[in-house]
Every structure is written in structure tokens, then in C-alpha cells.
PDB file of C-alpha atoms in Angstrom:
ATOM      1  CA  VAL A   1      17.487  28.102 -40.409  1.00  0.00           C
ATOM      2  CA  ARG A   2      15.478  27.000 -43.386  1.00  0.00           C
ATOM      3  CA  THR A   3      18.598  27.281 -45.659  1.00  0.00           C
ATOM      4  CA  LEU A   4      20.711  25.230 -43.203  1.00  0.00           C
ATOM      5  CA  ILE A   5      18.039  22.512 -43.002  1.00  0.00           C
ATOM      6  CA  GLU A   6      17.516  22.478 -46.773  1.00  0.00           C
ATOM      7  CA  LYS A   7      21.271  21.999 -47.308  1.00  0.00           C
ATOM      8  CA  GLY A   8      21.192  19.221 -44.837  1.00  0.00           C
ATOM      9  CA  SER A   9      18.366  17.457 -46.613  1.00  0.00           C
ATOM     10  CA  GLU A  10      20.085  17.769 -49.961  1.00  0.00           C
ATOM     11  CA  SER A  11      23.260  16.348 -48.558  1.00  0.00           C
ATOM     12  CA  LEU A  12      21.476  13.461 -46.953  1.00  0.00           C
ATOM     13  CA  LYS A  13      19.650  12.532 -50.117  1.00  0.00           C
ATOM     14  CA  SER A  14      22.928  12.643 -52.129  1.00  0.00           C
ATOM     15  CA  GLY A  15      24.316   9.719 -49.979  1.00  0.00           C
ATOM     16  CA  LYS A  16      27.787  11.293 -50.051  1.00  0.00           C
ATOM     17  CA  GLU A  17      28.444  10.993 -46.347  1.00  0.00           C
ATOM     18  CA  PRO A  18      31.027   8.406 -45.299  1.00  0.00           C
ATOM     19  CA  ARG A  19      29.983   5.471 -43.164  1.00  0.00           C
ATOM     20  CA  TRP A  20      31.271   7.109 -39.918  1.00  0.00           C
ATOM     21  CA  THR A  21      28.479   9.618 -40.089  1.00  0.00           C
ATOM     22  CA  ASP A  22      25.941   6.747 -40.304  1.00  0.00           C
ATOM     23  CA  LYS A  23      27.498   5.160 -37.222  1.00  0.00           C
ATOM     24  CA  ALA A  24      27.396   8.398 -35.344  1.00  0.00           C
ATOM     25  CA  LEU A  25      23.667   8.864 -36.230  1.00  0.00           C
ATOM     26  CA  GLN A  26      22.813   5.267 -35.215  1.00  0.00           C
ATOM     27  CA  LYS A  27      24.528   5.667 -31.842  1.00  0.00           C
ATOM     28  CA  VAL A  28      22.897   9.020 -31.142  1.00  0.00           C
ATOM     29  CA  ARG A  29      19.412   7.635 -31.994  1.00  0.00           C
ATOM     30  CA  ARG A  30      20.010   4.606 -29.759  1.00  0.00           C
ATOM     31  CA  ARG A  31      21.137   6.752 -26.820  1.00  0.00           C
ATOM     32  CA  LEU A  32      18.404   9.356 -27.275  1.00  0.00           C
ATOM     33  CA  ARG A  33      15.848   6.520 -26.715  1.00  0.00           C
ATOM     34  CA  SER A  34      17.486   5.542 -23.412  1.00  0.00           C
ATOM     35  CA  THR A  35      15.727   6.443 -20.212  1.00  0.00           C
ATOM     36  CA  GLN A  36      18.881   8.219 -18.978  1.00  0.00           C
ATOM     37  CA  THR A  37      18.828  10.673 -21.863  1.00  0.00           C
ATOM     38  CA  LEU A  38      15.017  11.117 -21.626  1.00  0.00           C
ATOM     39  CA  SER A  39      15.475  12.230 -17.977  1.00  0.00           C
ATOM     40  CA  GLU A  40      18.180  14.857 -18.869  1.00  0.00           C
ATOM     41  CA  HIS A  41      16.985  18.333 -18.009  1.00  0.00           C
ATOM     42  CA  TRP A  42      17.812  19.736 -21.444  1.00  0.00           C
ATOM     43  CA  HIS A  43      15.883  16.993 -23.160  1.00  0.00           C
ATOM     44  CA  GLN A  44      12.817  17.428 -21.017  1.00  0.00           C
ATOM     45  CA  LEU A  45      12.609  21.139 -21.899  1.00  0.00           C
ATOM     46  CA  MET A  46      12.451  20.466 -25.572  1.00  0.00           C
ATOM     47  CA  ASP A  47       9.127  20.074 -27.446  1.00  0.00           C
ATOM     48  CA  GLU A  48       8.741  17.968 -30.569  1.00  0.00           C
ATOM     49  CA  ASP A  49       9.197  20.908 -32.971  1.00  0.00           C
ATOM     50  CA  SER A  50      12.480  21.869 -31.228  1.00  0.00           C
ATOM     51  CA  LEU A  51      13.710  18.369 -31.304  1.00  0.00           C
ATOM     52  CA  SER A  52      12.988  18.041 -34.914  1.00  0.00           C
ATOM     53  CA  ARG A  53      14.683  21.275 -35.780  1.00  0.00           C
ATOM     54  CA  MET A  54      17.808  20.264 -33.708  1.00  0.00           C
ATOM     55  CA  ARG A  55      17.784  16.884 -35.417  1.00  0.00           C
ATOM     56  CA  LEU A  56      17.949  18.373 -38.845  1.00  0.00           C
ATOM     57  CA  LEU A  57      20.684  20.850 -37.834  1.00  0.00           C
ATOM     58  CA  GLY A  58      22.668  17.962 -36.362  1.00  0.00           C
ATOM     59  CA  ARG A  59      22.389  16.042 -39.604  1.00  0.00           C
ATOM     60  CA  ARG A  60      23.690  19.047 -41.420  1.00  0.00           C
ATOM     61  CA  LEU A  61      26.524  19.384 -39.001  1.00  0.00           C
ATOM     62  CA  LEU A  62      27.448  15.733 -39.754  1.00  0.00           C
ATOM     63  CA  ALA A  63      27.395  16.500 -43.406  1.00  0.00           C
ATOM     64  CA  ILE A  64      29.592  19.412 -42.892  1.00  0.00           C
ATOM     65  CA  ALA A  65      32.031  17.452 -40.729  1.00  0.00           C
ATOM     66  CA  ALA A  66      32.200  14.784 -43.401  1.00  0.00           C
ATOM     67  CA  GLU A  67      32.848  17.281 -46.202  1.00  0.00           C
ATOM     68  CA  TYR A  68      35.369  19.196 -44.029  1.00  0.00           C
ATOM     69  CA  SER A  69      37.306  16.016 -43.206  1.00  0.00           C
ATOM     70  CA  ASP A  70      37.565  15.222 -46.943  1.00  0.00           C
ATOM     71  CA  GLN A  71      39.215  18.641 -47.684  1.00  0.00           C
ATOM     72  CA  HIS A  72      42.907  19.114 -47.982  1.00  0.00           C
ATOM     73  CA  ARG A  73      42.624  22.738 -46.935  1.00  0.00           C
ATOM     74  CA  GLN A  74      40.467  24.593 -44.400  1.00  0.00           C
ATOM     75  CA  ARG A  75      37.178  25.791 -45.886  1.00  0.00           C
ATOM     76  CA  ALA A  76      36.053  28.979 -44.370  1.00  0.00           C
ATOM     77  CA  ASP A  77      32.491  28.533 -45.700  1.00  0.00           C
ATOM     78  CA  LEU A  78      32.081  25.273 -43.849  1.00  0.00           C
ATOM     79  CA  VAL A  79      33.488  26.776 -40.579  1.00  0.00           C
ATOM     80  CA  GLU A  80      31.081  29.667 -40.982  1.00  0.00           C
ATOM     81  CA  GLU A  81      28.187  27.249 -41.566  1.00  0.00           C
ATOM     82  CA  ALA A  82      29.166  25.352 -38.380  1.00  0.00           C
ATOM     83  CA  ARG A  83      29.117  28.609 -36.535  1.00  0.00           C
ATOM     84  CA  ARG A  84      25.598  29.388 -37.822  1.00  0.00           C
ATOM     85  CA  ILE A  85      24.414  25.979 -36.715  1.00  0.00           C
ATOM     86  CA  GLY A  86      25.899  26.599 -33.281  1.00  0.00           C
ATOM     87  CA  GLU A  87      24.044  29.940 -33.180  1.00  0.00           C
ATOM     88  CA  GLU A  88      20.846  28.192 -34.078  1.00  0.00           C
ATOM     89  CA  TYR A  89      21.268  25.651 -31.398  1.00  0.00           C
ATOM     90  CA  GLY A  90      21.935  28.393 -28.929  1.00  0.00           C
ATOM     91  CA  LEU A  91      18.909  30.481 -30.041  1.00  0.00           C
ATOM     92  CA  GLU A  92      16.633  27.379 -29.828  1.00  0.00           C
ATOM     93  CA  MET A  93      17.910  26.428 -26.347  1.00  0.00           C
ATOM     94  CA  THR A  94      17.547  30.021 -25.014  1.00  0.00           C
ATOM     95  CA  ARG A  95      13.985  30.208 -26.505  1.00  0.00           C
ATOM     96  CA  ARG A  96      13.200  27.020 -24.533  1.00  0.00           C
ATOM     97  CA  GLY A  97      14.723  28.562 -21.333  1.00  0.00           C
ATOM     98  CA  ILE A  98      17.463  26.018 -21.123  1.00  0.00           C
ATOM     99  CA  PRO A  99      20.323  27.221 -18.877  1.00  0.00           C
ATOM    100  CA  LEU A 100      23.866  27.426 -20.269  1.00  0.00           C
ATOM    101  CA  LYS A 101      25.095  24.405 -18.203  1.00  0.00           C
ATOM    102  CA  ASP A 102      22.214  22.229 -19.625  1.00  0.00           C
ATOM    103  CA  ALA A 103      22.814  23.455 -23.157  1.00  0.00           C
ATOM    104  CA  LEU A 104      26.464  22.487 -22.840  1.00  0.00           C
ATOM    105  CA  GLU A 105      25.585  19.100 -21.448  1.00  0.00           C
ATOM    106  CA  ALA A 106      23.565  18.532 -24.651  1.00  0.00           C
ATOM    107  CA  PHE A 107      26.522  19.806 -26.721  1.00  0.00           C
ATOM    108  CA  VAL A 108      28.935  17.433 -24.890  1.00  0.00           C
ATOM    109  CA  PHE A 109      26.475  14.588 -25.388  1.00  0.00           C
ATOM    110  CA  PHE A 110      26.346  14.966 -29.139  1.00  0.00           C
ATOM    111  CA  ARG A 111      29.987  15.970 -29.617  1.00  0.00           C
ATOM    112  CA  GLY A 112      31.135  12.794 -27.958  1.00  0.00           C
ATOM    113  CA  PHE A 113      29.293  10.712 -30.611  1.00  0.00           C
ATOM    114  CA  LEU A 114      30.602  12.827 -33.455  1.00  0.00           C
ATOM    115  CA  LEU A 115      34.274  12.642 -32.267  1.00  0.00           C
ATOM    116  CA  GLU A 116      34.071   8.954 -31.411  1.00  0.00           C
ATOM    117  CA  ALA A 117      32.658   7.999 -34.800  1.00  0.00           C
ATOM    118  CA  ALA A 118      35.247  10.209 -36.575  1.00  0.00           C
ATOM    119  CA  LEU A 119      38.053   8.617 -34.545  1.00  0.00           C
ATOM    120  CA  GLY A 120      36.788   5.122 -35.334  1.00  0.00           C
ATOM    121  CA  SER A 121      36.676   5.906 -39.000  1.00  0.00           C
ATOM    122  CA  ALA A 122      40.314   7.058 -39.032  1.00  0.00           C
ATOM    123  CA  GLY A 123      41.341   3.499 -38.352  1.00  0.00           C
ATOM    124  CA  GLY A 124      44.567   4.700 -36.745  1.00  0.00           C
ATOM    125  CA  ALA A 125      43.573   4.446 -33.156  1.00  0.00           C
ATOM    126  CA  THR A 126      44.032   1.249 -31.185  1.00  0.00           C
ATOM    127  CA  GLU A 127      41.372   0.237 -28.688  1.00  0.00           C
ATOM    128  CA  GLU A 128      43.778   1.397 -25.912  1.00  0.00           C
ATOM    129  CA  GLN A 129      44.218   4.797 -27.570  1.00  0.00           C
ATOM    130  CA  ALA A 130      40.445   5.160 -28.099  1.00  0.00           C
ATOM    131  CA  LYS A 131      39.834   4.322 -24.421  1.00  0.00           C
ATOM    132  CA  LEU A 132      42.430   6.906 -23.365  1.00  0.00           C
ATOM    133  CA  TRP A 133      40.820   9.559 -25.635  1.00  0.00           C
ATOM    134  CA  ARG A 134      37.344   8.726 -24.148  1.00  0.00           C
ATOM    135  CA  SER A 135      38.651   9.044 -20.609  1.00  0.00           C
ATOM    136  CA  VAL A 136      40.526  12.346 -21.152  1.00  0.00           C
ATOM    137  CA  ASN A 137      37.566  13.785 -23.186  1.00  0.00           C
ATOM    138  CA  LEU A 138      35.143  12.805 -20.316  1.00  0.00           C
ATOM    139  CA  LEU A 139      37.331  14.578 -17.751  1.00  0.00           C
ATOM    140  CA  ALA A 140      37.715  17.673 -19.901  1.00  0.00           C
ATOM    141  CA  ASP A 141      33.932  17.718 -20.559  1.00  0.00           C
ATOM    142  CA  GLN A 142      33.133  17.386 -16.799  1.00  0.00           C
ATOM    143  CA  MET A 143      35.545  20.333 -16.108  1.00  0.00           C
ATOM    144  CA  LEU A 144      33.891  22.442 -18.753  1.00  0.00           C
ATOM    145  CA  LEU A 145      30.375  21.724 -17.416  1.00  0.00           C
ATOM    146  CA  SER A 146      31.515  22.523 -13.878  1.00  0.00           C
ATOM    147  CA  MET A 147      32.931  25.823 -15.024  1.00  0.00           C
ATOM    148  CA  THR A 148      29.674  26.736 -16.699  1.00  0.00           C
ATOM    149  CA  SER A 149      27.587  26.048 -13.596  1.00  0.00           C
ATOM    150  CA  CYS A 150      29.321  29.103 -12.062  1.00  0.00           C
ATOM    151  CA  TYR A 151      27.980  31.333 -14.758  1.00  0.00           C
ATOM    152  CA  ASP A 152      24.323  30.287 -14.187  1.00  0.00           C
ATOM    153  CA  THR A 153      24.410  31.332 -10.548  1.00  0.00           C
ATOM    154  CA  GLY A 154      23.928  35.070 -11.000  1.00  0.00           C
ATOM    155  CA  SER A 155      25.812  38.177 -11.944  1.00  0.00           C
ATOM    156  CA  LEU A 156      29.481  38.232 -12.736  1.00  0.00           C
ATOM    157  CA  PRO A 157      31.952  40.501 -10.918  1.00  0.00           C
ATOM    158  CA  ALA A 158      33.804  43.162 -12.998  1.00  0.00           C
ATOM    159  CA  PRO A 159      36.933  41.768 -14.604  1.00  0.00           C
ATOM    160  CA  ASN A 160      40.178  42.576 -12.752  1.00  0.00           C
ATOM    161  CA  ILE A 161      41.781  45.078 -15.166  1.00  0.00           C
ATOM    162  CA  ALA A 162      45.271  44.388 -13.734  1.00  0.00           C
ATOM    163  CA  LEU A 163      45.117  40.837 -14.997  1.00  0.00           C
ATOM    164  CA  VAL A 164      43.881  41.639 -18.526  1.00  0.00           C
ATOM    165  CA  GLY A 165      46.612  41.229 -21.114  1.00  0.00           C
ATOM    166  CA  ARG A 166      49.036  39.303 -18.843  1.00  0.00           C
ATOM    167  CA  ASN A 167      50.825  36.294 -20.256  1.00  0.00           C
TER     168      ASN A 167
END
């Protein structure tokens, strides 16, 4: 965790991130101060140390996204770092006793800002296309969250072996 956070701090000090990451951070900060977000279950279960750690990891993720988007080829090291950040988020949330559905609600909350800021920076999307993207993304997110609520209800049945491997 310390390495990831230190990398994030170095990246922020360098000022190399594009403006779209600044816009994403501004929107996230504004939304986090809203009463709606403060009442979210996942947010209520976080203490100040956890929020601080998550904030630093989020900034590092923005730096990775900015660096990754500037690359002309896929960089496995950046993908691996994003995986480690995801693992840190998951570990922090499980330490706080946050159920999977709530953890994914937090993920969806932040992912929306990241994707919308990146989409806006691309300059290729019209307002109508951006609205369509937001609508489809919202529906897909709600579907994902509804699916996960089934996993928080108890034990899972054994998989149906006859269906495994079918196309």
C-alpha cells in the first residue's frame, strides 16, 4: 500500500496528469460532500484513516488512467498496478465489514466520475452521445448491483456441472 500511495504522491507532484483527471477529482470531491453520499452505507462504515487511504489510492488510479490513456500500447505494469489498487480497495472494505453490494456501489460511484471525465476529455462525444452513454452505464450498473445483492444473502448452491463449459 505504501508503495502505491508514494507513487501516487510523486505523480501528483509532477503535475503530469491531463486536465480530465483534475475535472474528475473536482466532481468527486463535490459529490462526496453531498448529503446523499454521506448517507450511503459504504461511506458511513469508513473511518477517517480508511477514507484517507482510499483517497490516495484513488488519486494513484487517476494517474495510472492518465498514463495508460497516453500509451500507444497496453502496458502490463499499469494494468497490474490497477489490480493491486483494486485489491487494496477490497481489503480495506472487507476490514471495515462492508458487504460486497455496498463495496460495488462505491466502485460504481467513483467509476462513473472517472469514465465521464475521460469521455469528456476525448472531445469526440456529442452531448447526445454522452447522455446515451450515461443512461446505458446507469442501467448496466444497476443490473450489476442487483446481481451482487444475491451473493450477500447467504451460501451459494453447488455449480451445475452439466452447464459448465457450454457455449
